[in-house]
mmCIF file of C-alpha atoms and ligand atoms in Angstrom:
data_model
loop_
_atom_site.group_PDB
_atom_site.id
_atom_site.type_symbol
_atom_site.label_atom_id
_atom_site.label_comp_id
_atom_site.label_asym_id
_atom_site.label_seq_id
_atom_site.Cartn_x
_atom_site.Cartn_y
_atom_site.Cartn_z
ATOM 1 C CA MET P 212 75.267 142.025 69.256
ATOM 2 C CA PRO P 213 73.288 145.226 69.865
ATOM 3 C CA GLU P 214 70.195 143.327 69.026
ATOM 4 C CA LEU P 215 67.137 141.799 70.647
ATOM 5 C CA THR P 216 66.460 138.321 69.327
ATOM 6 C CA ASP P 217 64.009 135.960 70.981
ATOM 7 C CA PRO P 218 64.437 132.189 71.443
ATOM 8 C CA PHE P 219 62.633 131.564 68.142
ATOM 9 C CA GLY P 220 64.990 133.752 66.127
ATOM 10 C CA ARG P 221 62.588 136.662 65.809
ATOM 11 C CA LYS P 222 64.249 140.064 65.881
ATOM 12 C CA ILE P 223 62.429 142.548 68.102
ATOM 13 C CA GLU P 224 62.453 146.015 66.529
ATOM 14 C CA TYR P 225 59.068 147.436 67.441
ATOM 15 C CA LEU P 226 57.791 148.745 70.785
ATOM 16 C CA ARG P 227 54.179 149.562 71.567
ATOM 17 C CA LEU P 228 53.956 151.975 74.423
ATOM 18 C CA SER P 229 50.634 152.231 76.224
ATOM 19 C CA VAL P 230 50.845 155.677 77.816
ATOM 20 C CA THR P 231 47.644 155.292 79.850
ATOM 21 C CA ASP P 232 45.043 152.568 80.343
ATOM 22 C CA ARG P 233 42.321 155.233 80.601
ATOM 23 C CA CYS P 234 40.029 156.239 77.777
ATOM 24 C CA ASP P 235 37.191 158.642 77.034
ATOM 25 C CA PHE P 236 35.395 155.866 75.081
ATOM 26 C CA ARG P 237 34.104 152.510 76.275
ATOM 27 C CA CYS P 238 34.335 150.192 73.276
ATOM 28 C CA PHE P 239 32.468 147.154 74.553
ATOM 29 C CA TYR P 240 35.117 144.752 73.218
ATOM 30 C CA CYS P 241 37.962 146.563 74.983
ATOM 31 C CA ILE P 242 36.986 147.869 78.448
ATOM 32 C CA PRO P 243 34.428 145.840 80.441
ATOM 33 C CA LYS P 244 31.231 147.591 81.488
ATOM 34 C CA GLY P 245 31.621 149.342 84.857
ATOM 35 C CA TYR P 246 35.404 148.708 84.913
ATOM 36 C CA LYS P 247 37.006 150.928 87.565
ATOM 37 C CA ASN P 248 40.356 149.316 88.128
ATOM 38 C CA PHE P 249 42.427 151.841 86.154
ATOM 39 C CA THR P 250 46.006 152.351 87.275
ATOM 40 C CA PRO P 251 46.674 155.566 89.241
ATOM 41 C CA PRO P 252 48.834 158.103 87.348
ATOM 42 C CA GLU P 253 51.228 158.117 90.344
ATOM 43 C CA SER P 254 52.157 154.550 89.427
ATOM 44 C CA TRP P 255 53.099 155.401 85.840
ATOM 45 C CA LEU P 256 56.664 155.738 84.659
ATOM 46 C CA THR P 257 57.841 159.327 84.661
ATOM 47 C CA LEU P 258 58.743 160.998 81.382
ATOM 48 C CA ASP P 259 62.434 160.633 82.263
ATOM 49 C CA GLU P 260 62.007 156.906 82.913
ATOM 50 C CA THR P 261 60.008 156.391 79.737
ATOM 51 C CA GLU P 262 62.575 158.261 77.682
ATOM 52 C CA ARG P 263 65.424 156.265 79.230
ATOM 53 C CA LEU P 264 63.761 152.933 78.524
ATOM 54 C CA VAL P 265 62.912 153.843 74.949
ATOM 55 C CA ARG P 266 66.482 155.045 74.411
ATOM 56 C CA LEU P 267 67.828 151.729 75.723
ATOM 57 C CA PHE P 268 65.450 149.799 73.482
ATOM 58 C CA SER P 269 66.577 151.921 70.543
ATOM 59 C CA GLU P 270 70.227 151.203 71.332
ATOM 60 C CA LEU P 271 69.289 147.518 71.128
ATOM 61 C CA GLY P 272 67.802 147.907 67.662
ATOM 62 C CA VAL P 273 64.209 149.008 68.254
ATOM 63 C CA ALA P 274 63.597 151.722 65.658
ATOM 64 C CA LYS P 275 59.799 151.826 65.637
ATOM 65 C CA VAL P 276 57.616 153.051 68.497
ATOM 66 C CA ARG P 277 53.845 153.340 68.504
ATOM 67 C CA LEU P 278 52.096 155.278 71.263
ATOM 68 C CA THR P 279 48.812 153.743 72.236
ATOM 69 C CA GLY P 280 46.631 153.163 75.271
ATOM 70 C CA GLY P 281 43.863 153.509 76.435
ATOM 71 C CA GLU P 282 43.486 156.746 74.628
ATOM 72 C CA PRO P 283 46.897 158.417 74.379
ATOM 73 C CA LEU P 284 45.396 161.863 73.789
ATOM 74 C CA VAL P 285 43.860 161.920 77.289
ATOM 75 C CA ARG P 286 47.379 162.066 78.695
ATOM 76 C CA GLN P 287 48.254 165.721 79.367
ATOM 77 C CA ASP P 288 52.000 165.472 78.847
ATOM 78 C CA LEU P 289 51.752 163.546 75.561
ATOM 79 C CA PRO P 290 53.176 166.327 73.319
ATOM 80 C CA GLU P 291 56.224 166.581 75.576
ATOM 81 C CA MET P 292 56.645 162.801 75.572
ATOM 82 C CA ILE P 293 56.419 162.719 71.779
ATOM 83 C CA GLY P 294 58.937 165.547 71.473
ATOM 84 C CA ARG P 295 61.402 163.696 73.695
ATOM 85 C CA LEU P 296 60.971 160.265 72.122
ATOM 86 C CA GLY P 297 61.006 161.696 68.604
ATOM 87 C CA ALA P 298 64.359 163.359 69.339
ATOM 88 C CA LEU P 299 66.064 160.052 70.207
ATOM 89 C CA PRO P 300 68.508 159.332 67.365
ATOM 90 C CA GLY P 301 67.602 155.632 67.041
ATOM 91 C CA ILE P 302 63.851 156.147 66.713
ATOM 92 C CA GLU P 303 63.083 156.294 63.002
ATOM 93 C CA ASP P 304 59.347 155.868 63.166
ATOM 94 C CA LEU P 305 57.089 157.328 65.860
ATOM 95 C CA SER P 306 53.391 156.739 65.357
ATOM 96 C CA LEU P 307 50.166 156.938 67.323
ATOM 97 C CA SER P 308 46.950 154.918 67.657
ATOM 98 C CA THR P 309 43.957 156.995 68.683
ATOM 99 C CA ASN P 310 40.176 157.026 68.758
ATOM 100 C CA ALA P 311 40.458 160.581 67.303
ATOM 101 C CA SER P 312 37.918 162.060 69.729
ATOM 102 C CA ARG P 313 40.442 164.744 70.700
ATOM 103 C CA LEU P 314 42.417 164.835 67.475
ATOM 104 C CA ALA P 315 40.877 168.085 66.229
ATOM 105 C CA GLN P 316 42.678 169.984 69.037
ATOM 106 C CA HIS P 317 45.890 167.950 68.834
ATOM 107 C CA ALA P 318 46.639 167.084 65.197
ATOM 108 C CA GLY P 319 48.886 170.103 64.519
ATOM 109 C CA VAL P 320 50.737 169.712 67.821
ATOM 110 C CA LEU P 321 51.357 166.027 67.140
ATOM 111 C CA ARG P 322 52.776 166.794 63.712
ATOM 112 C CA GLU P 323 55.072 169.458 65.158
ATOM 113 C CA ALA P 324 56.153 167.172 67.995
ATOM 114 C CA GLY P 325 57.293 164.486 65.555
ATOM 115 C CA VAL P 326 54.419 162.094 64.806
ATOM 116 C CA ARG P 327 53.992 161.352 61.104
ATOM 117 C CA ARG P 328 51.621 158.422 60.870
ATOM 118 C CA ILE P 329 48.458 157.717 62.801
ATOM 119 C CA ASN P 330 46.000 154.852 63.102
ATOM 120 C CA VAL P 331 42.436 155.763 63.939
ATOM 121 C CA SER P 332 39.808 153.345 65.233
ATOM 122 C CA LEU P 333 36.551 153.769 63.360
ATOM 123 C CA ASP P 334 34.061 150.928 63.531
ATOM 124 C CA SER P 335 31.008 152.636 62.064
ATOM 125 C CA LEU P 336 29.921 155.661 60.046
ATOM 126 C CA ASP P 337 26.444 155.540 61.545
ATOM 127 C CA PRO P 338 26.289 157.745 64.671
ATOM 128 C CA ALA P 339 23.887 155.393 66.489
ATOM 129 C CA VAL P 340 25.885 152.244 65.751
ATOM 130 C CA PHE P 341 29.102 154.091 66.551
ATOM 131 C CA HIS P 342 27.685 155.125 69.911
ATOM 132 C CA GLU P 343 26.410 151.634 70.632
ATOM 133 C CA ILE P 344 29.893 150.185 70.111
ATOM 134 C CA THR P 345 32.022 152.932 71.695
ATOM 135 C CA GLN P 346 29.725 155.151 73.817
ATOM 136 C CA GLY P 347 31.469 157.959 71.915
ATOM 137 C CA ASP P 348 30.493 160.774 69.555
ATOM 138 C CA LEU P 349 31.092 160.078 65.842
ATOM 139 C CA ASP P 350 31.037 163.794 64.884
ATOM 140 C CA LYS P 351 34.088 164.469 67.046
ATOM 141 C CA VAL P 352 35.968 161.572 65.447
ATOM 142 C CA ILE P 353 35.203 162.759 61.913
ATOM 143 C CA GLU P 354 36.257 166.280 62.912
ATOM 144 C CA GLY P 355 39.500 164.818 64.286
ATOM 145 C CA LEU P 356 40.140 162.850 61.107
ATOM 146 C CA MET P 357 39.668 165.921 58.944
ATOM 147 C CA ALA P 358 42.053 167.895 61.178
ATOM 148 C CA ALA P 359 44.640 165.127 60.829
ATOM 149 C CA LYS P 360 44.314 165.267 57.056
ATOM 150 C CA GLU P 361 44.671 169.038 57.172
ATOM 151 C CA ALA P 362 47.802 168.725 59.358
ATOM 152 C CA ASP P 363 49.277 166.397 56.715
ATOM 153 C CA LEU P 364 49.610 163.391 58.985
ATOM 154 C CA ARG P 365 49.997 160.489 56.600
ATOM 155 C CA PRO P 366 49.259 157.770 55.942
ATOM 156 C CA ILE P 367 46.090 157.818 58.039
ATOM 157 C CA LYS P 368 45.015 154.237 58.621
ATOM 158 C CA ILE P 369 41.468 153.492 59.647
ATOM 159 C CA ASN P 370 41.103 150.412 61.866
ATOM 160 C CA MET P 371 37.685 148.788 61.794
ATOM 161 C CA VAL P 372 36.922 145.837 64.062
ATOM 162 C CA VAL P 373 34.378 143.907 61.989
ATOM 163 C CA MET P 374 31.513 142.394 63.986
ATOM 164 C CA LYS P 375 28.726 140.188 62.713
ATOM 165 C CA GLY P 376 25.308 141.819 62.919
ATOM 166 C CA LEU P 377 26.753 145.044 64.319
ATOM 167 C CA ASN P 378 28.772 146.779 61.635
ATOM 168 C CA ASP P 379 29.407 144.179 58.902
ATOM 169 C CA HIS P 380 26.780 145.862 56.717
ATOM 170 C CA GLU P 381 29.022 148.961 56.588
ATOM 171 C CA ILE P 382 32.040 147.438 54.866
ATOM 172 C CA THR P 383 31.418 149.058 51.488
ATOM 173 C CA ASP P 384 30.469 152.397 53.114
ATOM 174 C CA MET P 385 33.828 152.310 54.836
ATOM 175 C CA VAL P 386 35.631 151.469 51.577
ATOM 176 C CA GLU P 387 33.946 154.424 49.840
ATOM 177 C CA PHE P 388 34.733 156.741 52.786
ATOM 178 C CA CYS P 389 38.413 155.787 52.654
ATOM 179 C CA LEU P 390 38.517 156.150 48.863
ATOM 180 C CA LEU P 391 37.052 159.647 49.183
ATOM 181 C CA HIS P 392 39.512 160.789 51.849
ATOM 182 C CA ASP P 393 42.622 158.927 50.744
ATOM 183 C CA PHE P 394 42.775 156.897 53.968
ATOM 184 C CA THR P 395 44.136 153.349 54.216
ATOM 185 C CA LEU P 396 41.570 150.874 55.544
ATOM 186 C CA ARG P 397 42.273 147.879 57.777
ATOM 187 C CA PHE P 398 39.823 145.322 58.972
ATOM 188 C CA ILE P 399 40.522 143.544 62.281
ATOM 189 C CA GLU P 400 39.135 140.355 63.796
ATOM 190 C CA THR P 401 37.856 140.500 67.387
ATOM 191 C CA MET P 402 40.261 138.979 69.892
ATOM 192 C CA PRO P 403 39.399 137.440 73.281
ATOM 193 C CA VAL P 404 41.605 139.790 75.288
ATOM 194 C CA GLY P 405 40.187 140.478 78.775
ATOM 195 C CA ALA P 406 36.583 139.952 79.825
ATOM 196 C CA ALA P 407 35.296 142.469 77.254
ATOM 197 C CA GLY P 408 37.207 140.842 74.413
ATOM 198 C CA LYS P 409 35.786 137.455 75.357
ATOM 199 C CA ASP P 410 32.224 138.851 75.185
ATOM 200 C CA ALA P 411 33.014 140.195 71.715
ATOM 201 C CA THR P 412 33.803 136.744 70.344
ATOM 202 C CA ASP P 413 30.022 136.284 69.886
ATOM 203 C CA TYR P 414 30.364 138.789 67.025
ATOM 204 C CA PHE P 415 33.461 137.207 65.467
ATOM 205 C CA ILE P 416 33.710 137.089 61.668
ATOM 206 C CA ASP P 417 36.496 135.338 59.753
ATOM 207 C CA LEU P 418 37.894 138.144 57.569
ATOM 208 C CA GLN P 419 38.214 135.743 54.649
ATOM 209 C CA GLU P 420 34.429 136.161 54.318
ATOM 210 C CA VAL P 421 34.834 139.939 54.133
ATOM 211 C CA ARG P 422 37.623 139.580 51.597
ATOM 212 C CA ASP P 423 35.572 137.239 49.405
ATOM 213 C CA ASP P 424 32.670 139.656 49.503
ATOM 214 C CA LEU P 425 34.912 142.597 48.557
ATOM 215 C CA GLU P 426 36.397 140.588 45.655
ATOM 216 C CA ARG P 427 32.907 140.313 44.232
ATOM 217 C CA ARG P 428 32.296 144.067 44.501
ATOM 218 C CA TYR P 429 35.694 145.557 43.606
ATOM 219 C CA ASP P 430 38.576 144.761 41.299
ATOM 220 C CA LEU P 431 41.312 143.984 43.850
ATOM 221 C CA GLU P 432 45.009 143.354 43.275
ATOM 222 C CA PRO P 433 47.698 142.296 45.802
ATOM 223 C CA ALA P 434 49.480 145.285 47.341
ATOM 224 C CA VAL P 435 52.408 146.029 49.576
ATOM 225 C CA MET P 436 52.362 148.595 52.317
ATOM 226 C CA PRO P 437 55.666 149.782 53.804
ATOM 227 C CA GLY P 438 55.791 148.686 57.449
ATOM 228 C CA ALA P 439 52.680 146.579 56.915
ATOM 229 C CA GLY P 440 53.266 144.464 60.024
ATOM 230 C CA PRO P 441 50.779 141.642 60.333
ATOM 231 C CA ALA P 442 48.248 143.008 57.818
ATOM 232 C CA SER P 443 47.903 141.427 54.385
ATOM 233 C CA TYR P 444 47.049 144.101 51.814
ATOM 234 C CA VAL P 445 45.120 144.470 48.569
ATOM 235 C CA ARG P 446 44.564 147.560 46.440
ATOM 236 C CA VAL P 447 41.401 148.578 44.661
ATOM 237 C CA ARG P 448 42.703 148.559 41.068
ATOM 238 C CA GLY P 449 43.069 152.006 39.517
ATOM 239 C CA THR P 450 42.889 153.789 42.903
ATOM 240 C CA ARG P 451 45.269 154.597 45.760
ATOM 241 C CA LEU P 452 43.139 152.740 48.281
ATOM 242 C CA ARG P 453 44.873 149.935 50.116
ATOM 243 C CA ILE P 454 42.866 147.588 52.281
ATOM 244 C CA GLY P 455 44.521 145.464 54.969
ATOM 245 C CA PHE P 456 43.243 142.371 56.740
ATOM 246 C CA ILE P 457 44.479 141.689 60.270
ATOM 247 C CA THR P 458 43.606 138.103 61.134
ATOM 248 C CA PRO P 459 45.036 137.157 64.534
ATOM 249 C CA MET P 460 42.352 134.505 64.950
ATOM 250 C CA SER P 461 41.754 132.897 61.559
ATOM 251 C CA GLN P 462 45.399 133.065 60.350
ATOM 252 C CA HIS P 463 47.768 133.973 63.130
ATOM 253 C CA PHE P 464 51.033 135.717 62.241
ATOM 254 C CA CYS P 465 53.080 134.883 65.344
ATOM 255 C CA ASP P 466 55.996 133.495 63.301
ATOM 256 C CA THR P 467 56.878 137.001 62.155
ATOM 257 C CA CYS P 468 56.119 138.831 65.411
ATOM 258 C CA ASN P 469 58.670 141.606 65.924
ATOM 259 C CA ARG P 470 57.145 143.505 68.846
ATOM 260 C CA VAL P 471 56.766 143.810 72.583
ATOM 261 C CA ARG P 472 54.455 146.033 74.624
ATOM 262 C CA LEU P 473 55.183 148.331 77.541
ATOM 263 C CA SER P 474 52.395 149.475 79.879
ATOM 264 C CA ALA P 475 52.166 152.930 81.452
ATOM 265 C CA GLU P 476 53.338 151.382 84.735
ATOM 266 C CA GLY P 477 56.443 149.921 83.119
ATOM 267 C CA THR P 478 55.369 146.299 82.726
ATOM 268 C CA LEU P 479 56.837 144.729 79.607
ATOM 269 C CA TYR P 480 54.357 142.292 78.041
ATOM 270 C CA LEU P 481 56.025 139.823 75.724
ATOM 271 C CA CYS P 482 52.916 138.695 73.821
ATOM 272 C CA LEU P 483 49.456 140.202 73.383
ATOM 273 C CA GLY P 484 47.924 136.768 73.906
ATOM 274 C CA GLN P 485 49.906 135.593 76.949
ATOM 275 C CA GLN P 486 50.562 136.738 80.494
ATOM 276 C CA ASP P 487 54.385 136.535 80.270
ATOM 277 C CA ARG P 488 55.767 139.828 81.518
ATOM 278 C CA VAL P 489 58.664 141.552 83.224
ATOM 279 C CA GLU P 490 58.309 144.472 85.658
ATOM 280 C CA LEU P 491 60.765 147.130 84.516
ATOM 281 C CA ARG P 492 59.787 149.921 86.920
ATOM 282 C CA PRO P 493 61.504 148.374 89.968
ATOM 283 C CA LEU P 494 64.614 147.767 87.862
ATOM 284 C CA LEU P 495 64.625 151.384 86.671
ATOM 285 C CA ARG P 496 64.359 152.548 90.285
ATOM 286 C CA SER P 497 66.941 150.140 91.666
ATOM 287 C CA GLY P 498 69.910 152.197 90.533
ATOM 288 C CA MET P 499 70.896 149.885 87.674
ATOM 289 C CA ASP P 500 73.150 151.479 85.077
ATOM 290 C CA ASP P 501 72.348 151.441 81.351
ATOM 291 C CA GLU P 502 74.340 148.271 80.627
ATOM 292 C CA GLN P 503 72.602 146.367 83.415
ATOM 293 C CA LEU P 504 69.210 147.521 82.198
ATOM 294 C CA LYS P 505 70.037 146.516 78.633
ATOM 295 C CA GLN P 506 70.944 143.066 79.865
ATOM 296 C CA ALA P 507 67.593 142.944 81.695
ATOM 297 C CA LEU P 508 65.854 143.796 78.400
ATOM 298 C CA ARG P 509 67.762 141.053 76.558
ATOM 299 C CA ASP P 510 66.804 138.578 79.305
ATOM 300 C CA ALA P 511 63.171 139.693 79.069
ATOM 301 C CA ILE P 512 63.086 139.101 75.318
ATOM 302 C CA GLY P 513 64.478 135.639 76.036
ATOM 303 C CA ARG P 514 61.115 134.913 77.665
ATOM 304 C CA LYS P 515 58.955 135.809 74.665
ATOM 305 C CA PRO P 516 56.435 133.006 74.060
ATOM 306 C CA LYS P 517 56.207 131.277 70.699
ATOM 307 C CA ARG P 518 52.646 132.287 69.928
ATOM 308 C CA HIS P 519 49.288 133.321 71.304
ATOM 309 C CA GLU P 520 46.744 130.646 72.179
ATOM 310 C CA PHE P 521 43.554 132.656 71.739
ATOM 311 C CA LEU P 522 41.745 129.640 70.335
ATOM 312 C CA SER P 523 43.012 126.822 72.558
ATOM 313 C CA GLN P 524 43.551 128.784 75.816
ATOM 314 C CA PRO P 525 41.224 131.820 75.674
ATOM 315 C CA GLN P 526 41.356 132.072 79.473
ATOM 316 C CA ASN P 527 45.048 133.089 79.266
ATOM 317 C CA VAL P 528 44.647 136.820 78.804
ATOM 318 C CA VAL P 529 42.858 138.284 81.763
ATOM 319 C CA ARG P 530 44.131 141.854 81.416
ATOM 320 C CA ILE P 531 42.050 144.288 79.408
ATOM 321 C CA MET P 532 43.158 145.533 75.992
ATOM 322 C CA SER P 533 43.665 149.168 77.063
ATOM 323 C CA ILE P 534 46.568 148.107 79.329
ATOM 324 C CA THR P 535 48.639 147.005 76.326
ATOM 325 C CA GLY P 536 46.984 148.961 73.530
ATOM 326 C CA GLY P 537 46.349 146.251 70.963
HETATM 327 N N1 SAM S 874 42.347 154.138 71.909
HETATM 328 C C1 SAM S 874 43.113 153.910 70.751
HETATM 329 C C2 SAM S 874 42.285 153.333 69.638
HETATM 330 O O1 SAM S 874 41.155 152.929 69.887
HETATM 331 O O2 SAM S 874 42.797 153.275 68.516
HETATM 332 C C3 SAM S 874 44.345 153.039 70.986
HETATM 333 C C4 SAM S 874 44.165 151.829 71.880
HETATM 334 S S1 SAM S 874 43.056 150.570 71.273
HETATM 335 C C5 SAM S 874 43.170 149.386 72.575
HETATM 336 C C6 SAM S 874 44.011 149.853 69.939
HETATM 337 C C7 SAM S 874 43.252 148.973 68.991
HETATM 338 O O3 SAM S 874 42.830 147.814 69.676
HETATM 339 C C8 SAM S 874 42.007 149.594 68.385
HETATM 340 O O4 SAM S 874 42.087 149.541 66.968
HETATM 341 C C9 SAM S 874 40.879 148.703 68.870
HETATM 342 O O5 SAM S 874 39.850 148.589 67.951
HETATM 343 C C10 SAM S 874 41.614 147.400 69.099
HETATM 344 N N2 SAM S 874 40.930 146.486 70.022
HETATM 345 C C11 SAM S 874 40.569 146.686 71.312
HETATM 346 N N3 SAM S 874 39.982 145.584 71.844
HETATM 347 C C12 SAM S 874 39.951 144.655 70.847
HETATM 348 C C13 SAM S 874 39.481 143.307 70.752
HETATM 349 N N4 SAM S 874 38.914 142.689 71.780
HETATM 350 N N5 SAM S 874 39.639 142.658 69.569
HETATM 351 C C14 SAM S 874 40.226 143.275 68.513
HETATM 352 N N6 SAM S 874 40.696 144.534 68.526
HETATM 353 C C15 SAM S 874 40.557 145.229 69.693
HETATM 354 FE FE1 SF4 S 875 39.292 153.316 74.182
HETATM 355 FE FE2 SF4 S 875 40.626 152.399 72.072
HETATM 356 FE FE3 SF4 S 875 39.690 150.710 73.949
HETATM 357 FE FE4 SF4 S 875 37.976 151.961 72.382
HETATM 358 S S1 SF4 S 875 39.540 150.491 71.721
HETATM 359 S S2 SF4 S 875 37.814 151.753 74.625
HETATM 360 S S3 SF4 S 875 38.932 153.886 72.057
HETATM 361 S S4 SF4 S 875 41.248 152.226 74.246
#
């Protein structure tokens, strides 16, 4: 079977590719303060190696690829990578997660290179709060978002990590912003990934609270979103706005997990919440042919854990989020 199925019967059809662990922001829940241990670009897979691996995944049934990081737009050769991955016949859906700080310069190029959909992290519409969370410049992000709209990238999904006492007073502002600009909005719970993620658990909010509060303010109806993944969606009745809730902590969705994650260095991580991994770079450089590599990928998927244990074993994930890209 040209198919990747894990020991729990889950079909793997989605690859997240972290193209760099570096970033021009420092979201406090993602990269620990003063962190310097970034991987050297010399250790990253080459474009040829990345393209070969993605092609092999696609031949095994992976049709969706999301480029992430770190911040993918800090990687110089990203447009070329997108062009090459987008041209692979088996890749039906190539998307990108970005902080949008450099999107104003890149939106048109991304569209031409083959990206259609983007997810943008936006935790606050208040420049001071935004800076406190990310160390970044909100104006640049808004400029990037408007350029993406102009370049007809769609849907544009806004990802907001909701944090008690930090940005939870901005939920309705964010809803109104997304209504105005025809963006999709997704709320995310903080996860204890890496030292920074563990610090962020102090700000954790169960998204059911946010949902209950929104129900009181808006007329919401259940909605479906193509390729929704783990988010559960509602629509504000009479509008196009869809709002998703991503609840890895309060209601995990591991039973339907269909993805694996590849780091810039070629490490395949089998679960966001576990350390299980397979080093693919040495295999790529060992002279294996395509069939042998495909078998190595099937074997790797055979090691996918059943579920994360963020609540019972929060010490499990010691790597930082920008290595795997969320
Ligand atoms: N730099 C890009 C961005 O920010 O969209 C892509 C990489 S970033 C690691 C991907 C997603 O992970 C972002 O939406 C970010 O908010 C989320 N993220 C990072 N650390 C997190 C944490 N500890 N808990 C929940 N979400 C987190
Ligand atoms: Fe950078 Fe994204 Fe991590 Fe923020 S969440 S530090 S933008 S990689």
